[in-house]
Amino acid sequence: EGLIEFYGSFKEMFEFFCKNTTIHGTIRLVCSDSNRMKTAFWTLLLLASFGMLYWQFALMFSQYWAYPVVLTMSMHSEPKMFPAITICNLDPYRFELVSEHLVQLDRMAEESITFLYGVNASASLFHTSDGNVRVRGLANRSSSGFRLSQNFSLLRMSHLRAGKRHSSVGFRLCNATGGNCFFKTYSSGMDAILEWYRFHYMNIMSQLPVIINISQHEEHIEDMVYSCQYDGEPCRPSDYVHFHHPVFGSCYTFNSKGTDPFWTATKPGIPYGLSLILRAEQKDHIPLLSTVAGVKVMIHNHNQTPFLEHEGFDIRPGIATTIGIRQDEVNRLGGNYGRCTSSGDDVDVKLLYNNSYTLQACLHSCFQHIMVRECGCGYYYYPLPAGAQYCDYNKQPAWGHCFYQLYNRLRNHHLNCFEQCPKPCRESLYKVSAGTAKWPSARSQDWVRQALRHQNGYNSTSNR
């Protein structure tokens, strides 16, 4: 038999194909050629079948090119490195270099509250008396030429809405020429006063040197942490690092690097974790900057900058709090499956933090770069780029107007920071669950206070 068979016409070849192929229905095209209606019906049926086939192919390929992900979860029981723990005492520190300005700001706040709510409402709100505030180094402060501005006074405004009169409290912000102004208002007077005080506070704190030896101005860890144990062993001086937060005061991070074998977690359970006895100090409390008393806590990954205002949680004084931690490790594929970054080196935003890449660190750095470019100065909350300076309304009178507008654009995703800052390809998320109990109990509080008094100098007479 020949390997190639020739036909006299296309019709003969088509009939041979229809009779010998395994495609269902093609034989009907030949056998029913005497009945044109039947042939047309089978032709349409065959074409519809081919159409359905290619439609299925299109769905399959479209799903393939969409790069779907199958989520797999697994649980492991193995030794792990204990996470980094950051604690802050929620007591903003009054730096001696700017204490005089803080006293003046407290007086302005008292006058504003008196204007808004009457004399009795503002009586004895502040702890400060001129004899209680340390104001050494006045010559250095006066050389800065900083003066509190009266252009940002609190005002009460009323307006009609839905036929009813509503009142709000806020302060006015204008651009450099004074032609574009808006009111930063709040329906709650408490929120307005807190934001107004914080705005002035940021201007005062910007007078501090960028590089300052905080250890000379801050309390030591023994004043806040009375007892520290991990896995039944006492903590060592090398187990924590200290830093200052502009709102939360003194902060300490335990196991920040995650390289010491001492912090390896081998067994679950309360006795094998970190145990702390903390003192929530309020001796220099700034009542209009922090309205709560207690400790701010954040559990995070190693070599990561803790953003306590976004991810931390509070612990109230006078109780024992037990916190359970569950670690979730997230690995993102990246590439065609979605944008992520392994180390942040491929991100266009230059990080202002010295720790590893996180989404919050990138967003804050992006916002600070934009603010320095558009407002001419940086916000005190975030580190400064090289050659920049912190905002001060004595030097940049319109920085508040610029800042609040930029922040609203960031919050509404109108800045491109969220587009420039991808999520990390690998990150650890810590989920916590807490339980509380009164501490110390009524029967044990006497001996507990005696022990703390002799060892740590604790001299509180309050039941709390």
Coordinates of C-alpha atoms in Angstrom, one line a residue, residues 293-461:
A293 CA -2.4 55.9 81.3
G294 CA -0.8 52.5 80.8
V295 CA 1.6 50.8 78.5
K296 CA 1.6 50.5 74.7
V297 CA 2.7 47.1 73.5
M298 CA 3.6 45.9 70.0
I299 CA 4.6 42.4 68.9
H300 CA 6.5 42.5 65.6
N301 CA 9.2 40.9 63.5
H302 CA 12.9 41.3 64.2
N303 CA 14.8 44.2 62.6
Q304 CA 11.5 45.9 62.0
T305 CA 10.6 49.5 63.0
P306 CA 7.6 49.4 65.4
F307 CA 4.8 51.8 64.4
L308 CA 2.9 51.7 67.6
E309 CA 0.3 54.2 66.6
H310 CA -0.8 51.9 63.9
E311 CA -0.3 48.4 65.2
G312 CA 0.2 48.6 69.0
F313 CA -2.3 47.9 71.7
D314 CA -2.7 49.3 75.2
I315 CA -2.5 47.5 78.6
R316 CA -4.1 49.2 81.5
P317 CA -2.4 49.6 84.9
G318 CA -3.5 47.6 88.0
I319 CA -4.1 44.3 86.2
A320 CA -2.2 41.3 85.1
T321 CA -2.5 40.7 81.4
T322 CA -1.7 37.4 79.7
I323 CA -1.1 37.6 76.0
G324 CA -1.1 34.6 73.7
I325 CA 0.8 34.9 70.4
R326 CA 0.2 33.1 67.1
Q327 CA 2.7 33.6 64.3
D328 CA 1.5 33.5 60.7
E329 CA 4.1 33.5 58.0
V330 CA 2.9 34.9 54.6
N331 CA 4.9 34.1 51.4
R332 CA 3.8 36.0 48.4
L333 CA 4.8 34.6 44.9
G334 CA 5.4 37.9 43.2
G335 CA 6.1 38.1 39.5
N336 CA 3.0 37.6 37.4
Y337 CA 1.0 36.7 40.5
G338 CA 1.2 40.1 42.0
R339 CA 3.7 42.8 43.0
C340 CA 5.9 42.3 46.1
T341 CA 9.4 43.1 47.1
S342 CA 12.0 40.8 48.8
S343 CA 14.2 43.4 50.4
G344 CA 12.9 46.8 49.2
D345 CA 15.9 47.4 47.0
D346 CA 13.7 47.4 43.9
V347 CA 11.3 50.0 45.4
D348 CA 11.6 53.6 44.1
V349 CA 11.1 55.1 47.5
K350 CA 14.3 55.6 49.6
L351 CA 13.6 54.3 53.1
L352 CA 14.3 56.7 55.9
Y353 CA 14.5 53.8 58.5
N354 CA 17.5 51.7 59.1
N355 CA 15.6 48.5 59.7
S356 CA 14.2 46.0 57.2
Y357 CA 11.5 46.9 54.6
T358 CA 7.9 47.0 55.7
L359 CA 4.9 48.6 54.1
Q360 CA 4.4 51.1 56.8
A361 CA 8.1 52.2 56.7
C362 CA 7.8 52.7 52.9
L363 CA 4.6 54.7 53.2
H364 CA 6.0 57.0 55.9
S365 CA 9.2 57.5 54.0
C366 CA 7.2 58.2 50.8
F367 CA 5.0 60.8 52.6
Q368 CA 8.0 62.4 54.2
H369 CA 9.8 62.8 50.8
I370 CA 6.7 64.3 49.2
M371 CA 6.2 66.7 52.2
V372 CA 9.9 67.9 52.1
R373 CA 9.5 68.5 48.3
E374 CA 6.1 70.3 48.4
C375 CA 6.1 71.9 51.9
G376 CA 9.8 72.6 52.3
C377 CA 10.2 70.8 55.6
G378 CA 9.6 67.4 57.2
Y379 CA 7.0 66.2 59.7
Y380 CA 8.5 65.6 63.2
Y381 CA 7.0 62.1 63.5
Y382 CA 9.2 60.7 60.7
P383 CA 13.0 60.7 60.1
L384 CA 14.4 63.4 57.9
P385 CA 16.0 63.0 54.4
A386 CA 19.5 64.3 54.0
G387 CA 19.6 68.1 54.1
A388 CA 16.0 68.6 55.3
Q389 CA 14.8 70.2 58.5
Y390 CA 11.7 69.7 60.6
C391 CA 8.7 72.0 60.2
D392 CA 8.4 75.0 62.4
Y393 CA 5.7 77.6 61.9
N394 CA 8.1 80.4 62.8
K395 CA 10.1 79.5 59.7
Q396 CA 7.4 77.9 57.5
P397 CA 4.1 79.5 58.5
A398 CA 2.1 77.5 56.0
W399 CA 3.5 74.1 56.7
G400 CA 0.3 73.0 58.6
H401 CA -1.9 74.0 55.6
C402 CA 0.4 71.9 53.3
F403 CA 0.6 68.9 55.7
Y404 CA -3.1 68.4 56.4
Q405 CA -3.9 68.6 52.7
L406 CA -1.1 66.1 51.8
Y407 CA -2.3 63.8 54.5
N408 CA -5.8 63.8 53.3
R409 CA -4.6 63.0 49.8
L410 CA -2.6 60.1 51.2
R411 CA -5.5 58.8 53.2
N412 CA -7.8 59.0 50.1
H413 CA -5.1 57.2 48.0
H414 CA -4.6 60.3 45.8
L415 CA -0.9 60.2 46.4
N416 CA 1.1 57.5 44.6
C417 CA 2.7 56.2 47.7
F418 CA 0.5 53.1 47.8
E419 CA 1.4 52.4 44.1
Q420 CA 5.1 52.8 44.9
C421 CA 5.1 50.7 48.0
P422 CA 4.4 47.0 47.4
K423 CA 3.9 44.5 50.2
P424 CA 6.9 42.4 51.3
C425 CA 7.1 39.0 49.6
R426 CA 7.7 37.4 53.0
E427 CA 6.4 38.7 56.3
S428 CA 5.4 37.4 59.7
L429 CA 2.1 38.5 61.2
Y430 CA 1.4 38.0 64.9
K431 CA -2.1 37.6 66.1
V432 CA -2.7 38.0 69.9
S433 CA -5.3 37.0 72.4
A434 CA -5.4 38.4 75.9
G435 CA -6.8 37.7 79.3
T436 CA -6.8 40.0 82.3
A437 CA -7.0 39.7 86.1
K438 CA -6.8 42.2 88.9
W439 CA -3.2 42.6 90.2
P440 CA -2.2 42.6 92.9
S441 CA -5.1 41.0 94.7
A442 CA -6.6 42.6 97.9
R443 CA -4.9 40.0 100.1
S444 CA -1.5 40.1 98.4
Q445 CA -1.1 43.8 97.6
D446 CA 0.6 44.7 101.0
W447 CA 3.5 42.3 100.6
V448 CA 3.8 43.0 96.9
R449 CA 4.1 46.7 97.5
Q450 CA 6.7 46.1 100.3
A451 CA 8.8 44.0 98.0
L452 CA 8.6 46.6 95.2
R453 CA 9.3 49.4 97.6
H454 CA 12.5 47.8 99.0
Q455 CA 13.9 46.6 95.6
N456 CA 12.7 49.3 93.2
G457 CA 11.9 52.3 95.3
Y458 CA 8.1 52.1 94.6
N459 CA 6.4 54.5 97.0
S460 CA 2.8 54.8 95.7
T461 CA 0.1 55.1 98.2

